[in-house]
Coordinates of N, CA and C in Angstrom, one line a residue:
X292 N -167.7 -130.8 -152.5 CA -169.4 -130.9 -152.4 C -169.8 -131.3 -150.5
X293 N -168.7 -132.4 -150.1 CA -169.0 -132.8 -149.0 C -168.6 -131.9 -147.9
X294 N -167.4 -131.2 -148.4 CA -166.9 -130.4 -147.7 C -167.4 -129.2 -147.3
X295 N -168.4 -128.7 -148.1 CA -169.2 -127.6 -148.1 C -170.5 -128.1 -147.1
X296 N -170.8 -129.1 -147.5 CA -171.9 -129.7 -146.6 C -171.6 -129.6 -145.1
X297 N -170.4 -130.0 -144.7 CA -169.7 -130.3 -143.5 C -169.7 -129.0 -143.2
X298 N -169.1 -128.1 -143.6 CA -169.0 -126.7 -143.3 C -170.3 -125.8 -142.9
X299 N -171.5 -126.1 -143.8 CA -172.6 -125.4 -143.5 C -173.1 -126.1 -142.2
X300 N -173.1 -127.3 -142.2 CA -173.6 -128.4 -140.5 C -172.9 -127.6 -139.6
X301 N -171.8 -127.4 -139.7 CA -170.8 -126.8 -138.6 C -171.1 -125.5 -138.1
X302 N -171.6 -124.9 -139.0 CA -171.9 -123.3 -138.7 C -173.4 -123.5 -138.3
X303 N -174.4 -124.2 -138.8 CA -175.5 -124.4 -138.2 C -175.7 -125.0 -136.5
X304 N -174.5 -126.1 -136.5 CA -174.5 -126.5 -135.3 C -173.9 -125.3 -134.4
X305 N -172.9 -124.9 -134.7 CA -172.4 -123.7 -133.9 C -173.5 -122.4 -133.4
X306 N -174.0 -122.0 -134.2 CA -175.2 -121.2 -134.2 C -176.1 -121.8 -133.0
X307 N -176.7 -123.2 -133.4 CA -177.6 -123.8 -132.1 C -176.7 -123.4 -130.8
X308 N -175.6 -124.0 -130.7 CA -175.1 -124.5 -129.4 C -174.8 -122.4 -128.8
X309 N -174.4 -121.5 -129.6 CA -174.4 -120.3 -129.0 C -175.8 -120.1 -128.3
X310 N -177.0 -120.3 -129.0 CA -178.2 -120.0 -128.7 C -178.9 -120.7 -127.3
X311 N -178.4 -121.9 -127.3 CA -178.7 -122.7 -126.2 C -177.6 -122.2 -125.1
X312 N -176.4 -122.0 -125.5 CA -175.7 -121.2 -124.2 C -176.2 -120.1 -123.6
X313 N -176.8 -119.3 -124.5 CA -177.5 -117.9 -124.3 C -178.5 -118.1 -123.5
X314 N -179.5 -118.9 -123.9 CA -180.8 -119.3 -123.1 C -180.5 -119.8 -121.7
X315 N -179.1 -120.4 -121.7 CA -179.0 -121.4 -120.4 C -178.4 -120.3 -119.3
X316 N -177.8 -119.2 -119.9 CA -177.3 -117.9 -119.0 C -178.5 -117.0 -118.9
X317 N -179.6 -116.9 -119.3 CA -180.6 -115.9 -119.3 C -181.3 -116.8 -118.0
X318 N -181.2 -117.8 -117.8 CA -182.3 -118.6 -116.9 C -182.4 -117.8 -115.5
X319 N -183.8 -117.6 -115.0 CA -183.8 -117.1 -114.1 C -184.3 -117.8 -112.6
X320 N -183.9 -119.1 -112.4 CA -183.7 -119.6 -111.2 C -183.5 -119.2 -110.2
X321 N -182.4 -118.5 -110.1 CA -182.0 -117.7 -108.7 C -182.7 -116.8 -108.0
X322 N -183.4 -115.8 -108.9 CA -184.5 -115.1 -108.7 C -185.8 -115.2 -108.0
X323 N -186.3 -116.6 -108.8 CA -187.4 -116.9 -108.1 C -187.3 -117.7 -107.1
X324 N -185.8 -118.2 -106.7 CA -185.6 -118.8 -105.4 C -185.8 -117.9 -104.3
X325 N -185.1 -116.7 -104.7 CA -185.1 -115.5 -103.7 C -186.3 -115.1 -103.3
X326 N -187.3 -114.8 -104.3 CA -189.1 -114.6 -104.0 C -189.4 -115.8 -103.3
X327 N -189.0 -116.8 -103.7 CA -189.8 -117.9 -102.9 C -189.4 -118.0 -101.3
X328 N -188.1 -117.5 -100.8 CA -187.3 -117.7 -99.5 C -187.8 -116.2 -99.1
X329 N -188.0 -114.9 -99.7 CA -188.8 -113.7 -99.3 C -190.2 -114.1 -98.7
X330 N -191.2 -114.8 -99.5 CA -192.4 -115.2 -99.4 C -192.6 -116.1 -98.2
X331 N -191.6 -117.0 -98.0 CA -191.8 -118.0 -97.3 C -191.2 -117.3 -95.7
X332 N -190.3 -116.6 -95.7 CA -189.7 -115.5 -94.6 C -191.0 -114.7 -94.1
X333 N -191.6 -113.6 -94.9 CA -192.6 -112.9 -94.5 C -193.8 -113.9 -94.1
X334 N -194.2 -114.8 -94.5 CA -195.3 -115.7 -94.0 C -194.9 -116.2 -92.9
X335 N -194.1 -116.4 -92.5 CA -193.6 -117.0 -91.0 C -193.7 -116.3 -90.0
X336 N -193.3 -114.7 -90.4 CA -193.2 -113.7 -89.6 C -194.9 -113.2 -89.4
X337 N -195.8 -113.4 -90.3 CA -197.0 -113.0 -90.2 C -198.0 -114.1 -89.3
X338 N -197.5 -115.2 -89.4 CA -198.3 -116.1 -89.0 C -198.0 -115.9 -87.4
X339 N -196.8 -115.5 -87.0 CA -196.4 -115.5 -85.7 C -197.0 -114.4 -84.8
X340 N -197.5 -113.1 -85.4 CA -198.5 -111.9 -85.2 C -199.8 -112.1 -84.6
X341 N -200.2 -111.5 -83.6 CA -201.7 -111.9 -83.1 C -202.6 -111.5 -84.3
X342 N -203.7 -112.1 -84.7 CA -204.6 -111.5 -85.7 C -205.3 -110.3 -86.0
X343 N -204.9 -109.6 -84.5 CA -205.7 -108.1 -84.3 C -204.3 -107.1 -85.0
X344 N -203.2 -107.6 -85.4 CA -202.0 -106.4 -85.6 C -202.3 -105.9 -87.0
X345 N -202.2 -104.6 -87.0 CA -202.2 -103.8 -88.0 C -201.0 -104.4 -89.1
X346 N -200.8 -104.3 -90.1 CA -200.2 -104.8 -91.4 C -200.2 -103.8 -92.2
X347 N -198.9 -103.4 -92.5 CA -199.1 -102.7 -94.2 C -198.0 -103.4 -95.4
X348 N -198.8 -102.8 -96.5 CA -198.5 -103.5 -97.6 C -197.4 -102.4 -98.0
X349 N -196.6 -102.8 -98.6 CA -195.2 -101.8 -99.6 C -195.9 -101.8 -101.0
X350 N -196.3 -100.6 -101.7 CA -196.5 -100.5 -102.9 C -196.1 -99.5 -103.4
X351 N -194.5 -99.8 -104.0 CA -193.5 -98.4 -104.3 C -193.4 -97.9 -103.1
X352 N -193.4 -96.5 -103.0 CA -193.0 -95.9 -102.0 C -194.0 -95.7 -100.9
X353 N -195.2 -96.3 -101.2 CA -196.5 -96.0 -100.3 C -196.8 -97.2 -99.4
X354 N -197.1 -97.0 -98.2 CA -197.4 -98.5 -97.4 C -199.2 -98.4 -96.8
X355 N -199.6 -99.3 -97.6 CA -201.1 -99.3 -97.1 C -201.6 -100.2 -96.4
X356 N -202.5 -100.1 -95.6 CA -203.0 -100.9 -94.5 C -203.6 -102.0 -95.0
X357 N -203.1 -103.3 -94.5 CA -204.0 -104.3 -94.9 C -204.4 -105.2 -93.7
X358 N -205.6 -106.0 -93.8 CA -205.5 -106.8 -92.7 C -204.9 -108.0 -92.7
X359 N -204.2 -108.4 -91.6 CA -203.4 -109.7 -91.7 C -203.8 -110.9 -92.3
X360 N -205.1 -111.1 -92.6 CA -205.4 -112.3 -93.4 C -205.3 -112.1 -94.7
X361 N -205.2 -110.7 -95.2 CA -204.9 -110.4 -96.8 C -203.7 -111.0 -96.7
X362 N -202.7 -110.3 -96.1 CA -201.2 -110.6 -96.6 C -201.0 -111.7 -96.4
X363 N -201.4 -112.6 -95.5 CA -201.2 -114.1 -95.4 C -201.7 -114.6 -96.5
X364 N -202.6 -114.5 -97.3 CA -203.0 -115.5 -98.8 C -202.3 -114.8 -99.6
X365 N -201.8 -113.5 -99.6 CA -200.9 -112.9 -100.4 C -199.8 -113.6 -100.8
X366 N -198.8 -114.0 -99.2 CA -197.9 -114.5 -99.2 C -197.9 -115.9 -99.6
X367 N -198.8 -116.6 -99.2 CA -198.9 -118.0 -100.0 C -199.1 -118.2 -101.2
X368 N -200.0 -117.1 -101.9 CA -199.9 -117.1 -103.2 C -198.9 -117.0 -103.9
X369 N -197.8 -115.9 -103.0 CA -196.3 -115.6 -104.0 C -195.6 -117.0 -103.9
X370 N -195.7 -117.5 -102.5 CA -194.9 -119.1 -102.1 C -195.2 -120.2 -103.5
X371 N -196.7 -120.5 -103.3 CA -197.0 -121.1 -104.4 C -196.3 -120.8 -105.9
X372 N -196.7 -119.4 -106.3 CA -196.4 -119.4 -107.5 C -195.0 -119.4 -107.7
X373 N -194.5 -118.9 -106.8 CA -192.7 -119.2 -107.1 C -192.3 -120.6 -107.2
X374 N -193.2 -121.6 -106.3 CA -192.5 -123.1 -106.5 C -192.8 -123.3 -107.7
X375 N -194.1 -123.0 -108.3 CA -194.5 -123.5 -109.6 C -193.6 -122.8 -110.9
X376 N -193.2 -121.6 -110.7 CA -192.5 -121.2 -111.7 C -190.6 -122.0 -111.3
X377 N -190.4 -122.4 -110.1 CA -189.1 -122.9 -110.0 C -189.4 -124.1 -110.9
X378 N -190.4 -124.6 -110.7 CA -190.5 -125.9 -111.2 C -190.4 -126.2 -112.7
X379 N -191.1 -125.4 -113.2 CA -190.8 -125.1 -114.8 C -189.8 -124.2 -115.5
X380 N -188.9 -123.8 -114.5 CA -187.5 -123.3 -115.0 C -186.6 -124.4 -114.8
X381 N -187.1 -125.3 -113.9 CA -186.2 -126.6 -113.7 C -186.1 -127.2 -115.1
X382 N -187.7 -127.9 -115.2 CA -187.7 -128.5 -116.1 C -187.2 -127.9 -117.6
X383 N -187.4 -126.7 -117.8 CA -186.8 -125.8 -118.9 C -184.9 -126.1 -119.1
X384 N -184.7 -125.8 -117.8 CA -183.5 -126.2 -117.7 C -182.5 -127.5 -118.1
X385 N -183.6 -128.2 -117.6 CA -182.8 -129.5 -118.0 C -182.9 -129.9 -119.6
X386 N -183.9 -129.4 -120.1 CA -184.3 -129.6 -121.2 C -183.0 -128.7 -122.1
X387 N -182.6 -127.5 -121.9 CA -181.6 -127.0 -122.5 C -180.3 -127.7 -122.2
X388 N -179.7 -128.0 -120.9 CA -178.7 -128.7 -120.9 C -178.9 -130.1 -121.8
X389 N -179.8 -131.1 -121.9 CA -179.4 -132.0 -122.8 C -179.4 -131.5 -124.0
X390 N -180.0 -130.2 -124.8 CA -180.3 -129.8 -125.8 C -178.2 -129.4 -126.4
X391 N -178.0 -128.7 -125.2 CA -176.4 -128.3 -125.0 C -175.8 -129.6 -125.6
X392 N -175.9 -130.5 -124.7 CA -175.0 -132.0 -124.9 C -175.1 -132.5 -126.3
X393 N -176.4 -132.6 -126.6 CA -176.8 -133.0 -127.8 C -175.8 -132.1 -129.2
X394 N -176.1 -131.0 -128.7 CA -175.2 -130.3 -130.2 C -173.9 -130.1 -129.8
X395 N -173.0 -130.3 -128.5 CA -171.9 -130.7 -128.4 C -171.5 -131.9 -129.3
X396 N -172.1 -133.2 -129.0 CA -171.9 -134.2 -129.5 C -171.8 -134.3 -130.9
X397 N -172.8 -133.7 -131.6 CA -172.9 -133.3 -133.0 C -171.8 -133.0 -133.4
X398 N -171.1 -131.6 -133.0 CA -169.9 -131.3 -133.5 C -168.9 -131.8 -133.5
X399 N -168.6 -132.6 -132.2 CA -167.7 -133.5 -132.0 C -167.6 -134.6 -132.9
X400 N -168.7 -135.2 -133.2 CA -168.7 -136.2 -134.4 C -168.4 -136.0 -135.6
X401 N -168.8 -134.4 -136.1 CA -168.6 -133.8 -137.2 C -167.6 -133.5 -137.2
X402 N -166.8 -133.1 -136.6 CA -165.0 -132.9 -136.3 C -164.3 -134.1 -136.9
X403 N -165.0 -135.5 -135.9 CA -163.9 -136.5 -136.1 C -163.9 -137.3 -137.5
X404 N -165.3 -136.9 -138.1 CA -165.4 -137.5 -139.3 C -164.8 -136.4 -140.6
X405 N -164.7 -135.6 -140.4 CA -163.8 -134.4 -141.4 C -163.0 -134.2 -140.5
X406 N -161.7 -134.5 -140.4 CA -160.4 -134.2 -140.1 C -159.9 -132.5 -140.5
X407 N -160.4 -132.3 -141.9 CA -160.0 -131.5 -142.9 C -160.7 -130.1 -142.2
X408 N -162.1 -130.2 -141.7 CA -162.6 -129.3 -141.3 C -162.2 -129.0 -140.0
X409 N -161.9 -129.8 -139.3 CA -161.0 -129.3 -137.8 C -159.9 -128.7 -138.1
X410 N -159.1 -128.9 -139.1 CA -157.9 -128.3 -139.3 C -158.4 -126.9 -139.5
X411 N -159.1 -127.1 -140.3 CA -159.7 -125.4 -141.4 C -160.0 -124.4 -139.8
X412 N -160.8 -124.8 -139.1 CA -161.5 -124.4 -137.9 C -160.4 -124.1 -137.0
X413 N -159.2 -124.6 -136.8 CA -158.4 -124.7 -135.7 C -157.3 -123.5 -136.5
X414 N -157.2 -123.4 -137.9 CA -156.7 -122.4 -138.5 C -156.9 -120.9 -138.2
X415 N -158.3 -121.2 -138.2 CA -159.1 -119.7 -138.3 C -159.2 -119.1 -136.8
X416 N -159.1 -120.3 -135.6 CA -159.0 -119.5 -134.1 C -157.6 -119.3 -133.8
X417 N -156.4 -119.5 -134.5 CA -155.2 -119.0 -134.4 C -154.8 -117.8 -134.8
X418 N -155.3 -117.3 -135.9 CA -155.3 -116.0 -136.7 C -155.7 -114.9 -135.3

């Protein structure tokens, strides 16, 4: 009875471990950091230009004439949005890492409590 409960607990913990690891791998932090850097560099270049300069916004394969002020506002907004997304993603990543560590500790404790289960698992992975 206890063996079956431990086995069930192990399978559940293993599922949580796989799920949390997959979520961590799907994290979009690098992409948002790239967006932030592009927005910053574009904004920096736009601010160097005189106010009367014609600027063009890319929309797919099309380039549309936009006033410099509109482009500056858009780039500032992109920069702010990226920073907010990065902050949110960082918080999410920290939470997932804590969850992963907790699941790993729970699995470790379960295997230490039931050496027979640990042997069964090792015999299954050897095959």
